[in-house]
Amino acid sequence: MTDSSSPPPAPAAPPAAPTKPRREQIHEVASRLFSERGYHATSMRDLAGQLGMQGGSLYAHIASKDELLIGIVDRAARQFDGALFTLRGDSLPAPEKIREAMHRHIRVVADNMESATVFFHEWKHLSPEAYTRVTNWRDTIDAFYRDLVIQGIKEGSLRPDLDPKMTANLILSAVNWAYTWYRPGGSMTPRDVAEQYADMLLTGLQAAPVSAGPERP
Amino acid sequence: MTDSSSPPPAPAAPPAAPTKPRREQIHEVASRLFSERGYHATSMRDLAGQLGMQGGSLYAHIASKDELLIGIVDRAARQFDGALFTLRGDSLPAPEKIREAMHRHIRVVADNMESATVFFHEWKHLSPEAYTRVTNWRDTIDAFYRDLVIQGIKEGSLRPDLDPKMTANLILSAVNWAYTWYRPGGSMTPRDVAEQYADMLLTGLQAAPVSAGPERP
DNA sequence: CGCGTCACCTAACGGGCGTTTGGTTTGTCC
DNA sequence: GGACAAACCAAACGCCCGTTAGGTGACGCG
C-alpha cells in the first residue's frame, strides 16, 4: 500500500548490509500465518498472497517450506537460550533467580508471540534432525529450572520437601502457558505477569494464619 | 491380530445395544493419530490404514473428517465439564476446593491424554460453530476458577491481594500444561500430581522463616 | 431360496499442494 | 547502450487430499 518499491539496496555500501528485507519479510509473515492457522493449514500460496506475490516466487528467496519452519523454531529457541543462560553464572539466592528467570522467560514469549506459538505448537512437524535438536534443547531448559530448584533446597531458601522435577514442571507450566492467553497490547507487561506469578508461587496463595493463636481467635 | 471377526451383533437383544464398535474404533484411532501428528497432517487414508481398511470405506461409518474432529473435541470438553461442574455446589473452603478441582482436572487430562491433546492443539481447526462453542466453553472454565479464587478471598482463606484473573491463569497453566509431559504409565498418579501442585501453589515454594522472631533471631 | 443389509473394496472425481521452469520487467553499473 | 542480476509472473509438474459412486461377498431372516 504505502511504498511499492520496497528496498533501496544502498549501492555504495553493501559490506555491512542495512537489512535483508524480502527474506525476513517472508519469515515474519510465515510466523504470523503458522501461528494463526498452523503449519499444515498454511499453503505457500496463502503466504505469497499476503506478500502480494505469486506462490512460486517465494522460492527465489527461500529453499523450502520446511526450512521456513526450522528457521522460525530455531530462532525462538535461540531467544529463550539467550535470555536464560546468562543467568547460570549469577550468584543470586534461588528465589530471586527463579523470579528473574520467569521474568525473562515470559518476556521472550511476550516479545515473540508468533514465533513462540509456532515453537510450542508445530515442533512435531520438524524434519527429524531439527526435531531431535529441539527435543534435546527442551531437556536442557527443564534441567536449568530443576537445578535451580535443587540449588535453592541446598542453600535453604526453598522448602526441603520439594520434588525438583515437579517444581520445575510447575514453573514451566506457568511461563510456557502464557503463549495461550497473553496479549501484548493489554494492560500487563511481561514484568507484571512475572512478578505476580513469582509472588504467588514463592509465597503461596493461602492467607497467612491470623498471626498469634494457633487455633480460633 | 487377535480376533479378525470383531463384533457379534447380538441378534436377539438390540434394544439396549451392547456397543457401537466400528464407529467408536474410528474415533479412538483418530484421537491417537490427531494427537500424534495433528489434524491436517493425518489423512483419511492414514486413518483407514490403521484400521485395516480403505480410505473410502470410512464414510460408511462417519460423515466427514470435520465431524470426527468435532466429536473428539466435544467429548473432551464434556469430560472436563462433568468433572468440574459438580464441584460448584460443594461448600468446601476455597483451598480444598482448588485442590479438588485441580485433582479432577488433571485426572481428566491423564485419563484422556489423546483427546485432551487434540482438544488443546486442534481446536483452531474446528468449523465455525464448533469453534465458538469451544471458545465459550473455555470462558466458563476460566470463570469457574476465577470465582473460586474470589470466594476464597472473601472468606479469608486466600490472600486478599491476589488478582483473581491471574491466579486462575496460574492454576489453569499448571493443570492444562500437564498434557505436554504427563505419561499415564509412569510412577505418578493424577492424584500425586494434583497434591504436589496444590501444596506448592497454596503454601508456596519458599522455605518458612526460622520460626520464632519476626525479624532477625 | 431370494431378499436385504452390512462392511468393505476399487476406482475415480475435482481440487489443492509444494515445487520447478522459463520468461519478462526493472534498474544499476561500466 | 549493452551486460547483468534481482524480483517476480504464468504455467505447469506429479502427487496427495477429502469425498463419492458402483460393485462384491458374507450373512441372517422370512
GROMACS .gro file of C-alpha atoms (C1' of nucleotides) in nm:
model
  494
    1MET     CA    1   0.000   0.000   0.000
    2THR     CA    2   0.237   0.270   0.121
    3ASP     CA    3   0.550   0.219  -0.085
    4SER     CA    4   0.554  -0.041  -0.355
    5SER     CA    5   0.926  -0.014  -0.434
    6SER     CA    6   1.037  -0.170  -0.110
    7PRO     CA    7   1.417  -0.180  -0.061
    8PRO     CA    8   1.672   0.076  -0.179
    9PRO     CA    9   1.971  -0.156  -0.199
   10ALA     CA   10   2.219   0.113  -0.085
   11PRO     CA   11   2.451   0.078  -0.385
   12ALA     CA   12   2.774   0.225  -0.247
   13ALA     CA   13   2.776   0.048   0.092
   14PRO     CA   14   2.691  -0.321   0.067
   15PRO     CA   15   2.960  -0.459   0.308
   16ALA     CA   16   2.769  -0.428   0.640
   17ALA     CA   17   2.428  -0.476   0.476
   18PRO     CA   18   2.148  -0.249   0.600
   19THR     CA   19   1.887  -0.528   0.628
   20LYS     CA   20   1.781  -0.830   0.430
   21PRO     CA   21   1.430  -0.724   0.356
   22ARG     CA   22   1.240  -0.975   0.148
   23ARG     CA   23   1.366  -1.293   0.308
   24GLU     CA   24   1.292  -1.155   0.652
   25GLN     CA   25   0.950  -1.035   0.547
   26ILE     CA   26   0.870  -1.387   0.437
   27HIS     CA   27   0.982  -1.527   0.769
   28GLU     CA   28   0.774  -1.272   0.956
   29VAL     CA   29   0.457  -1.334   0.761
   30ALA     CA   30   0.515  -1.707   0.786
   31SER     CA   31   0.543  -1.675   1.164
   32ARG     CA   32   0.212  -1.497   1.171
   33LEU     CA   33   0.031  -1.741   0.946
   34PHE     CA   34   0.182  -2.053   1.101
   35SER     CA   35   0.086  -1.927   1.447
   36GLU     CA   36  -0.266  -1.831   1.342
   37ARG     CA   37  -0.357  -2.128   1.122
   38GLY     CA   38  -0.091  -2.388   1.187
   39TYR     CA   39   0.188  -2.510   0.962
   40HIS     CA   40  -0.002  -2.764   0.756
   41ALA     CA   41  -0.307  -2.540   0.716
   42THR     CA   42  -0.095  -2.262   0.565
   43SER     CA   43  -0.013  -2.303   0.197
   44MET     CA   44   0.274  -2.141   0.017
   45ARG     CA   45   0.018  -1.964  -0.200
   46ASP     CA   46  -0.151  -1.822   0.113
   47LEU     CA   47   0.185  -1.700   0.232
   48ALA     CA   48   0.277  -1.548  -0.102
   49GLY     CA   49  -0.064  -1.381  -0.128
   50GLN     CA   50  -0.007  -1.196   0.198
   51LEU     CA   51   0.313  -1.059   0.049
   52GLY     CA   52   0.149  -0.958  -0.277
   53MET     CA   53   0.326  -1.214  -0.486
   54GLN     CA   54   0.277  -1.549  -0.654
   55GLY     CA   55   0.340  -1.884  -0.486
   56GLY     CA   56   0.634  -1.985  -0.695
   57SER     CA   57   0.809  -1.652  -0.648
   58LEU     CA   58   0.884  -1.737  -0.286
   59TYR     CA   59   1.146  -1.983  -0.400
   60ALA     CA   60   1.368  -1.703  -0.522
   61HIS     CA   61   1.420  -1.623  -0.151
   62ILE     CA   62   1.378  -1.944   0.043
   63ALA     CA   63   1.461  -2.307  -0.019
   64SER     CA   64   1.153  -2.488   0.107
   65LYS     CA   65   0.860  -2.476   0.344
   66ASP     CA   66   1.037  -2.699   0.595
   67GLU     CA   67   1.330  -2.464   0.602
   68LEU     CA   68   1.091  -2.181   0.690
   69LEU     CA   69   0.955  -2.373   0.988
   70ILE     CA   70   1.303  -2.470   1.102
   71GLY     CA   71   1.413  -2.109   1.081
   72ILE     CA   72   1.122  -1.986   1.292
   73VAL     CA   73   1.155  -2.254   1.557
   74ASP     CA   74   1.533  -2.224   1.580
   75ARG     CA   75   1.509  -1.851   1.615
   76ALA     CA   76   1.261  -1.888   1.901
   77ALA     CA   77   1.481  -2.143   2.072
   78ARG     CA   78   1.779  -1.909   2.044
   79GLN     CA   79   1.577  -1.631   2.205
   80PHE     CA   80   1.498  -1.848   2.508
   81ASP     CA   81   1.856  -1.962   2.520
   82GLY     CA   82   2.000  -1.613   2.514
   83ALA     CA   83   1.762  -1.493   2.781
   84LEU     CA   84   1.810  -1.775   3.030
   85PHE     CA   85   2.165  -1.897   3.003
   86THR     CA   86   2.331  -1.575   3.109
   87LEU     CA   87   2.160  -1.644   3.442
   88ARG     CA   88   2.353  -1.964   3.502
   89GLY     CA   89   2.652  -1.770   3.627
   90ASP     CA   90   2.473  -1.528   3.858
   91SER     CA   91   2.502  -1.599   4.229
   92LEU     CA   92   2.162  -1.474   4.341
   93PRO     CA   93   1.963  -1.667   4.600
   94ALA     CA   94   1.732  -1.920   4.433
   95PRO     CA   95   1.404  -1.736   4.485
   96GLU     CA   96   1.545  -1.423   4.318
   97LYS     CA   97   1.688  -1.634   4.043
   98ILE     CA   98   1.353  -1.804   3.984
   99ARG     CA   99   1.184  -1.467   3.977
  100GLU     CA  100   1.434  -1.335   3.725
  101ALA     CA  101   1.422  -1.646   3.508
  102MET     CA  102   1.043  -1.632   3.496
  103HIS     CA  103   1.061  -1.267   3.402
  104ARG     CA  104   1.298  -1.328   3.115
  105HIS     CA  105   1.114  -1.638   3.001
  106ILE     CA  106   0.780  -1.459   2.987
  107ARG     CA  107   0.936  -1.160   2.817
  108VAL     CA  108   1.066  -1.380   2.539
  109VAL     CA  109   0.717  -1.525   2.495
  110ALA     CA  110   0.557  -1.181   2.504
  111ASP     CA  111   0.804  -1.022   2.265
  112ASN     CA  112   0.779  -1.310   2.019
  113MET     CA  113   0.420  -1.423   2.049
  114GLU     CA  114   0.405  -1.555   1.695
  115SER     CA  115   0.727  -1.750   1.677
  116ALA     CA  116   0.677  -1.869   2.034
  117THR     CA  117   0.336  -2.003   1.938
  118VAL     CA  118   0.486  -2.176   1.637
  119PHE     CA  119   0.759  -2.311   1.861
  120PHE     CA  120   0.516  -2.466   2.109
  121HIS     CA  121   0.264  -2.585   1.852
  122GLU     CA  122   0.448  -2.701   1.543
  123TRP     CA  123   0.772  -2.855   1.663
  124LYS     CA  124   0.630  -3.201   1.596
  125HIS     CA  125   0.632  -3.127   1.224
  126LEU     CA  126   1.002  -3.050   1.203
  127SER     CA  127   1.236  -3.263   0.997
  128PRO     CA  128   1.398  -3.541   1.202
  129GLU     CA  129   1.728  -3.361   1.270
  130ALA     CA  130   1.562  -3.036   1.372
  131TYR     CA  131   1.311  -3.234   1.576
  132THR     CA  132   1.575  -3.403   1.791
  133ARG     CA  133   1.765  -3.077   1.819
  134VAL     CA  134   1.459  -2.905   1.965
  135THR     CA  135   1.379  -3.200   2.190
  136ASN     CA  136   1.729  -3.201   2.335
  137TRP     CA  137   1.718  -2.828   2.380
  138ARG     CA  138   1.395  -2.853   2.577
  139ASP     CA  139   1.560  -3.106   2.804
  140THR     CA  140   1.831  -2.855   2.887
  141ILE     CA  141   1.567  -2.597   2.977
  142ASP     CA  142   1.400  -2.848   3.205
  143ALA     CA  143   1.736  -2.919   3.364
  144PHE     CA  144   1.804  -2.548   3.407
  145TYR     CA  145   1.493  -2.500   3.620
  146ARG     CA  146   1.544  -2.829   3.802
  147ASP     CA  147   1.898  -2.738   3.900
  148LEU     CA  148   1.779  -2.401   4.011
  149VAL     CA  149   1.533  -2.566   4.249
  150ILE     CA  150   1.795  -2.811   4.375
  151GLN     CA  151   2.030  -2.522   4.447
  152GLY     CA  152   1.754  -2.345   4.639
  153ILE     CA  153   1.686  -2.650   4.853
  154LYS     CA  154   2.056  -2.692   4.927
  155GLU     CA  155   2.102  -2.333   5.030
  156GLY     CA  156   1.787  -2.343   5.245
  157SER     CA  157   1.589  -2.079   5.062
  158LEU     CA  158   1.336  -2.329   4.923
  159ARG     CA  159   1.132  -2.587   5.110
  160PRO     CA  160   1.333  -2.906   5.160
  161ASP     CA  161   1.040  -3.133   5.076
  162LEU     CA  162   1.005  -3.010   4.716
  163ASP     CA  163   1.036  -3.253   4.428
  164PRO     CA  164   1.270  -3.065   4.193
  165LYS     CA  165   1.129  -3.225   3.881
  166MET     CA  166   0.770  -3.138   3.970
  167THR     CA  167   0.864  -2.791   4.086
  168ALA     CA  168   1.034  -2.724   3.756
  169ASN     CA  169   0.725  -2.858   3.580
  170LEU     CA  170   0.507  -2.614   3.771
  171ILE     CA  171   0.726  -2.316   3.691
  172LEU     CA  172   0.749  -2.415   3.327
  173SER     CA  173   0.373  -2.459   3.308
  174ALA     CA  174   0.323  -2.103   3.423
  175VAL     CA  175   0.571  -1.937   3.191
  176ASN     CA  176   0.504  -2.151   2.885
  177TRP     CA  177   0.125  -2.143   2.902
  178ALA     CA  178   0.144  -1.765   2.877
  179TYR     CA  179   0.159  -1.802   2.499
  180THR     CA  180  -0.205  -1.907   2.504
  181TRP     CA  181  -0.350  -1.604   2.680
  182TYR     CA  182  -0.103  -1.313   2.689
  183ARG     CA  183  -0.180  -1.022   2.457
  184PRO     CA  184   0.099  -0.766   2.409
  185GLY     CA  185  -0.137  -0.471   2.376
  186GLY     CA  186  -0.302  -0.533   2.713
  187SER     CA  187  -0.256  -0.368   3.049
  188MET     CA  188   0.005  -0.609   3.181
  189THR     CA  189   0.370  -0.601   3.092
  190PRO     CA  190   0.574  -0.920   3.097
  191ARG     CA  191   0.729  -0.790   3.419
  192ASP     CA  192   0.386  -0.752   3.581
  193VAL     CA  193   0.297  -1.109   3.490
  194ALA     CA  194   0.626  -1.247   3.611
  195GLU     CA  195   0.615  -1.057   3.941
  196GLN     CA  196   0.263  -1.175   4.016
  197TYR     CA  197   0.339  -1.534   3.919
  198ALA     CA  198   0.662  -1.540   4.119
  199ASP     CA  199   0.491  -1.391   4.424
  200MET     CA  200   0.213  -1.644   4.413
  201LEU     CA  201   0.447  -1.934   4.352
  202LEU     CA  202   0.708  -1.841   4.610
  203THR     CA  203   0.487  -1.733   4.899
  204GLY     CA  204   0.169  -1.929   4.821
  205LEU     CA  205  -0.194  -1.848   4.763
  206GLN     CA  206  -0.314  -1.924   5.111
  207ALA     CA  207  -0.379  -1.642   5.357
  208ALA     CA  208  -0.128  -1.622   5.641
  209PRO     CA  209  -0.266  -1.769   5.965
  210VAL     CA  210  -0.406  -1.495   6.189
  211SER     CA  211  -0.061  -1.427   6.343
  212ALA     CA  212  -0.072  -1.517   6.714
  213GLY     CA  213  -0.303  -1.804   6.807
  214PRO     CA  214  -0.268  -2.148   6.653
  215GLU     CA  215  -0.648  -2.210   6.658
  216ARG     CA  216  -0.962  -1.999   6.692
  217PRO     CA  217  -0.912  -1.630   6.773
  218MET     CA  218  -0.416  -5.972   1.520
  219THR     CA  219  -0.620  -6.139   1.796
  220ASP     CA  220  -0.972  -6.168   1.653
  221SER     CA  221  -1.041  -6.060   1.300
  222SER     CA  222  -1.420  -6.106   1.314
  223SER     CA  223  -1.479  -5.822   1.552
  224PRO     CA  224  -1.840  -5.778   1.668
  225PRO     CA  225  -2.102  -6.047   1.723
  226PRO     CA  226  -2.411  -5.831   1.662
  227ALA     CA  227  -2.617  -5.998   1.940
  228PRO     CA  228  -2.919  -6.068   1.722
  229ALA     CA  229  -3.190  -6.121   1.982
  230ALA     CA  230  -3.116  -5.820   2.206
  231PRO     CA  231  -3.064  -5.498   2.008
  232PRO     CA  232  -3.275  -5.260   2.227
  233ALA     CA  233  -3.004  -5.156   2.477
  234ALA     CA  234  -2.724  -5.201   2.224
  235PRO     CA  235  -2.409  -5.373   2.352
  236THR     CA  236  -2.163  -5.125   2.196
  237LYS     CA  237  -2.118  -4.946   1.867
  238PRO     CA  238  -1.788  -5.095   1.767
  239ARG     CA  239  -1.665  -4.970   1.433
  240ARG     CA  240  -1.765  -4.609   1.467
  241GLU     CA  241  -1.602  -4.590   1.808
  242GLN     CA  242  -1.290  -4.763   1.686
  243ILE     CA  243  -1.258  -4.496   1.420
  244HIS     CA  244  -1.293  -4.220   1.677
  245GLU     CA  245  -1.033  -4.383   1.900
  246VAL     CA  246  -0.776  -4.428   1.628
  247ALA     CA  247  -0.847  -4.076   1.503
  248SER     CA  248  -0.782  -3.942   1.853
  249ARG     CA  249  -0.449  -4.118   1.856
  250LEU     CA  250  -0.341  -4.003   1.511
  251PHE     CA  251  -0.466  -3.647   1.550
  252SER     CA  252  -0.285  -3.618   1.883
  253GLU     CA  253   0.037  -3.768   1.747
  254ARG     CA  254   0.055  -3.600   1.408
  255GLY     CA  255  -0.201  -3.322   1.416
  256TYR     CA  256  -0.531  -3.294   1.234
  257HIS     CA  257  -0.409  -3.164   0.900
  258ALA     CA  258  -0.112  -3.399   0.888
  259THR     CA  259  -0.336  -3.703   0.926
  260SER     CA  260  -0.507  -3.819   0.608
  261MET     CA  261  -0.820  -4.026   0.591
  262ARG     CA  262  -0.615  -4.292   0.414
  263ASP     CA  263  -0.370  -4.298   0.706
  264LEU     CA  264  -0.658  -4.338   0.944
  265ALA     CA  265  -0.819  -4.614   0.740
  266GLY     CA  266  -0.487  -4.793   0.706
  267GLN     CA  267  -0.454  -4.820   1.083
  268LEU     CA  268  -0.793  -4.990   1.089
  269GLY     CA  269  -0.708  -5.230   0.809
  270MET     CA  270  -0.941  -5.076   0.559
  271GLN     CA  271  -0.951  -4.848   0.257
  272GLY     CA  272  -0.989  -4.470   0.274
  273GLY     CA  273  -1.329  -4.451   0.119
  274SER     CA  274  -1.471  -4.722   0.344
  275LEU     CA  275  -1.461  -4.488   0.641
  276TYR     CA  276  -1.756  -4.299   0.501
  277ALA     CA  277  -1.985  -4.592   0.569
  278HIS     CA  278  -1.943  -4.505   0.936
  279ILE     CA  279  -1.874  -4.133   0.961
  280ALA     CA  280  -1.988  -3.828   0.770
  281SER     CA  281  -1.669  -3.627   0.729
  282LYS     CA  282  -1.328  -3.553   0.870
  283ASP     CA  283  -1.452  -3.234   1.037
  284GLU     CA  284  -1.722  -3.429   1.215
  285LEU     CA  285  -1.453  -3.658   1.353
  286LEU     CA  286  -1.262  -3.366   1.500
  287ILE     CA  287  -1.576  -3.211   1.641
  288GLY     CA  288  -1.668  -3.541   1.804
  289ILE     CA  289  -1.329  -3.577   1.970
  290VAL     CA  290  -1.312  -3.218   2.095
  291ASP     CA  291  -1.670  -3.216   2.218
  292ARG     CA  292  -1.617  -3.538   2.404
  293ALA     CA  293  -1.310  -3.394   2.576
  294ALA     CA  294  -1.498  -3.079   2.669
  295ARG     CA  295  -1.779  -3.285   2.815
  296GLN     CA  296  -1.529  -3.477   3.028
  297PHE     CA  297  -1.393  -3.156   3.179
  298ASP     CA  298  -1.743  -3.028   3.227
  299GLY     CA  299  -1.865  -3.337   3.405
  300ALA     CA  300  -1.563  -3.343   3.632
  301LEU     CA  301  -1.565  -2.980   3.739
  302PHE     CA  302  -1.922  -2.861   3.749
  303THR     CA  303  -2.040  -3.096   4.021
  304LEU     CA  304  -1.799  -2.900   4.239
  305ARG     CA  305  -1.990  -2.576   4.200
  306GLY     CA  306  -2.241  -2.680   4.464
  307ASP     CA  307  -1.995  -2.807   4.726
  308SER     CA  308  -1.938  -2.579   5.023
  309LEU     CA  309  -1.575  -2.664   5.095
  310PRO     CA  310  -1.330  -2.390   5.187
  311ALA     CA  311  -1.162  -2.248   4.879
  312PRO     CA  312  -0.820  -2.410   4.925
  313GLU     CA  313  -0.980  -2.752   4.950
  314LYS     CA  314  -1.196  -2.676   4.652
  315ILE     CA  315  -0.895  -2.567   4.448
  316ARG     CA  316  -0.714  -2.882   4.546
  317GLU     CA  317  -1.009  -3.097   4.443
  318ALA     CA  318  -1.068  -2.910   4.118
  319MET     CA  319  -0.702  -2.949   4.022
  320HIS     CA  320  -0.720  -3.317   4.103
  321ARG     CA  321  -1.024  -3.372   3.883
  322HIS     CA  322  -0.891  -3.152   3.605
  323ILE     CA  323  -0.561  -3.339   3.592
  324ARG     CA  324  -0.737  -3.672   3.611
  325VAL     CA  325  -0.940  -3.587   3.304
  326VAL     CA  326  -0.622  -3.494   3.120
  327ALA     CA  327  -0.445  -3.809   3.237
  328ASP     CA  328  -0.733  -4.042   3.156
  329ASN     CA  329  -0.784  -3.889   2.813
  330MET     CA  330  -0.436  -3.793   2.703
  331GLU     CA  331  -0.513  -3.829   2.336
  332SER     CA  332  -0.840  -3.644   2.313
  333ALA     CA  333  -0.712  -3.385   2.561
  334THR     CA  334  -0.413  -3.325   2.338
  335VAL     CA  335  -0.639  -3.289   2.036
  336PHE     CA  336  -0.857  -3.057   2.240
  337PHE     CA  337  -0.571  -2.825   2.330
  338HIS     CA  338  -0.396  -2.841   1.996
  339GLU     CA  339  -0.654  -2.861   1.721
  340TRP     CA  340  -0.949  -2.651   1.837
  341LYS     CA  341  -0.847  -2.377   1.596
  342HIS     CA  342  -0.933  -2.602   1.305
  343LEU     CA  343  -1.293  -2.662   1.407
  344SER     CA  344  -1.582  -2.548   1.193
  345PRO     CA  345  -1.706  -2.200   1.290
  346GLU     CA  346  -1.998  -2.313   1.507
  347ALA     CA  347  -1.795  -2.571   1.695
  348TYR     CA  348  -1.514  -2.318   1.727
  349THR     CA  349  -1.728  -2.060   1.906
  350ARG     CA  350  -1.887  -2.332   2.116
  351VAL     CA  351  -1.544  -2.441   2.242
  352THR     CA  352  -1.430  -2.082   2.292
  353ASN     CA  353  -1.734  -2.000   2.502
  354TRP     CA  354  -1.691  -2.316   2.698
  355ARG     CA  355  -1.331  -2.227   2.781
  356ASP     CA  356  -1.451  -1.894   2.909
  357THR     CA  357  -1.680  -2.067   3.154
  358ILE     CA  358  -1.389  -2.276   3.280
  359ASP     CA  359  -1.185  -1.960   3.331
  360ALA     CA  360  -1.478  -1.809   3.519
  361PHE     CA  361  -1.511  -2.119   3.732
  362TYR     CA  362  -1.157  -2.090   3.864
  363ARG     CA  363  -1.180  -1.713   3.892
  364ASP     CA  364  -1.497  -1.731   4.101
  365LEU     CA  365  -1.334  -1.994   4.315
  366VAL     CA  366  -1.049  -1.756   4.392
  367ILE     CA  367  -1.287  -1.467   4.460
  368GLN     CA  368  -1.480  -1.681   4.702
  369GLY     CA  369  -1.157  -1.775   4.880
  370ILE     CA  370  -1.056  -1.412   4.918
  371LYS     CA  371  -1.399  -1.321   5.054
  372GLU     CA  372  -1.399  -1.598   5.310
  373GLY     CA  373  -1.044  -1.512   5.416
  374SER     CA  374  -0.882  -1.841   5.323
  375LEU     CA  375  -0.684  -1.690   5.035
  376ARG     CA  376  -0.454  -1.388   5.035
  377PRO     CA  377  -0.655  -1.068   4.989
  378ASP     CA  378  -0.403  -0.916   4.748
  379LEU     CA  379  -0.449  -1.184   4.480
  380ASP     CA  380  -0.560  -1.089   4.133
  381PRO     CA  381  -0.834  -1.346   4.065
  382LYS     CA  382  -0.780  -1.343   3.690
  383MET     CA  383  -0.407  -1.403   3.719
  384THR     CA  384  -0.450  -1.660   3.993
  385ALA     CA  385  -0.692  -1.853   3.776
  386ASN     CA  386  -0.441  -1.826   3.492
  387LEU     CA  387  -0.171  -1.976   3.710
  388ILE     CA  388  -0.387  -2.266   3.822
  389LEU     CA  389  -0.501  -2.333   3.467
  390SER     CA  390  -0.143  -2.321   3.343
  391ALA     CA  391  -0.047  -2.595   3.584
  392VAL     CA  392  -0.335  -2.831   3.513
  393ASN     CA  393  -0.354  -2.775   3.137
  394TRP     CA  394   0.018  -2.795   3.066
  395ALA     CA  395   0.012  -3.146   3.211
  396TYR     CA  396  -0.094  -3.273   2.870
  397THR     CA  397   0.255  -3.197   2.741
  398TRP     CA  398   0.452  -3.404   2.990
  399TYR     CA  399   0.233  -3.646   3.182
  400ARG     CA  400   0.267  -4.011   3.087
  401PRO     CA  401  -0.002  -4.248   3.223
  402GLY     CA  402   0.236  -4.542   3.264
  403GLY     CA  403   0.475  -4.351   3.490
  404SER     CA  404   0.521  -4.352   3.865
  405MET     CA  405   0.286  -4.062   3.940
  406THR     CA  406  -0.090  -4.088   3.954
  407PRO     CA  407  -0.304  -3.787   3.871
  408ARG     CA  408  -0.369  -3.757   4.244
  409ASP     CA  409   0.005  -3.741   4.318
  410VAL     CA  410   0.048  -3.463   4.064
  411ALA     CA  411  -0.250  -3.268   4.190
  412GLU     CA  412  -0.148  -3.298   4.556
  413GLN     CA  413   0.205  -3.179   4.486
  414TYR     CA  414   0.087  -2.894   4.265
  415ALA     CA  415  -0.177  -2.783   4.515
  416ASP     CA  416   0.070  -2.797   4.803
  417MET     CA  417   0.322  -2.587   4.616
  418LEU     CA  418   0.065  -2.339   4.495
  419LEU     CA  419  -0.121  -2.297   4.822
  420THR     CA  420   0.169  -2.283   5.066
  421GLY     CA  421   0.446  -2.156   4.840
  422LEU     CA  422   0.789  -2.276   4.735
  423GLN     CA  423   0.986  -2.063   4.977
  424ALA     CA  424   1.120  -2.213   5.299
  425ALA     CA  425   0.939  -2.093   5.609
  426PRO     CA  426   1.131  -1.825   5.805
  427VAL     CA  427   1.320  -1.968   6.102
  428SER     CA  428   1.002  -1.991   6.321
  429ALA     CA  429   1.004  -1.756   6.624
  430GLY     CA  430   1.118  -1.398   6.565
  431PRO     CA  431   0.951  -1.159   6.319
  432GLU     CA  432   1.297  -1.029   6.215
  433ARG     CA  433   1.648  -1.150   6.285
  434PRO     CA  434   1.674  -1.413   6.562
  435DC     C1'  435  -3.435  -6.960  -0.197
  436DG     C1'  436  -3.446  -6.492  -0.255
  437DC     C1'  437  -3.413  -6.058  -0.023
  438DG     C1'  438  -3.193  -5.706   0.222
  439DT     C1'  439  -2.822  -5.526   0.470
  440DC     C1'  440  -2.398  -5.463   0.632
  441DA     C1'  441  -1.898  -5.391   0.572
  442DC     C1'  442  -1.588  -5.322   0.266
  443DC     C1'  443  -1.322  -5.256  -0.196
  444DT     C1'  444  -1.183  -5.038  -0.633
  445DA     C1'  445  -1.180  -4.651  -0.899
  446DA     C1'  446  -1.246  -4.222  -0.986
  447DC     C1'  447  -1.376  -3.700  -0.916
  448DG     C1'  448  -1.208  -3.218  -0.875
  449DG     C1'  449  -0.906  -2.960  -0.649
  450DG     C1'  450  -0.510  -2.801  -0.385
  451DC     C1'  451  -0.050  -2.897  -0.255
  452DG     C1'  452   0.491  -2.792  -0.273
  453DT     C1'  453   0.795  -2.705  -0.613
  454DT     C1'  454   1.026  -2.620  -1.086
  455DT     C1'  455   1.086  -2.393  -1.511
  456DG     C1'  456   1.122  -2.034  -1.845
  457DG     C1'  457   1.034  -1.582  -1.947
  458DT     C1'  458   0.955  -1.067  -1.859
  459DT     C1'  459   1.027  -0.646  -1.636
  460DT     C1'  460   1.313  -0.316  -1.388
  461DG     C1'  461   1.713  -0.084  -1.252
  462DT     C1'  462   2.221  -0.040  -1.194
  463DC     C1'  463   2.688  -0.025  -1.345
  464DC     C1'  464   3.060   0.019  -1.691
  465DG     C1'  465   2.389   0.114  -2.486
  466DG     C1'  466   2.481  -0.341  -2.368
  467DA     C1'  467   2.561  -0.678  -1.994
  468DC     C1'  468   2.381  -0.832  -1.571
  469DA     C1'  469   2.127  -0.953  -1.172
  470DA     C1'  470   1.741  -0.918  -0.892
  471DA     C1'  471   1.239  -0.970  -0.838
  472DC     C1'  472   0.861  -1.151  -0.998
  473DC     C1'  473   0.489  -1.388  -1.305
  474DA     C1'  474   0.244  -1.758  -1.555
  475DA     C1'  475   0.215  -2.213  -1.621
  476DA     C1'  476   0.294  -2.648  -1.542
  477DC     C1'  477   0.486  -3.093  -1.290
  478DG     C1'  478   0.341  -3.501  -1.017
  479DC     C1'  479   0.131  -3.607  -0.608
  480DC     C1'  480  -0.196  -3.645  -0.247
  481DC     C1'  481  -0.615  -3.476  -0.046
  482DG     C1'  482  -1.137  -3.547   0.111
  483DT     C1'  483  -1.507  -3.747  -0.073
  484DT     C1'  484  -1.835  -4.014  -0.389
  485DA     C1'  485  -2.014  -4.399  -0.675
  486DG     C1'  486  -2.082  -4.852  -0.800
  487DG     C1'  487  -1.985  -5.316  -0.714
  488DT     C1'  488  -1.896  -5.761  -0.435
  489DG     C1'  489  -1.907  -6.112  -0.097
  490DA     C1'  490  -2.092  -6.273   0.358
  491DC     C1'  491  -2.468  -6.342   0.644
  492DG     C1'  492  -2.931  -6.358   0.877
  493DC     C1'  493  -3.430  -6.384   0.804
  494DG     C1'  494  -3.876  -6.486   0.606
   0.00000   0.00000   0.00000
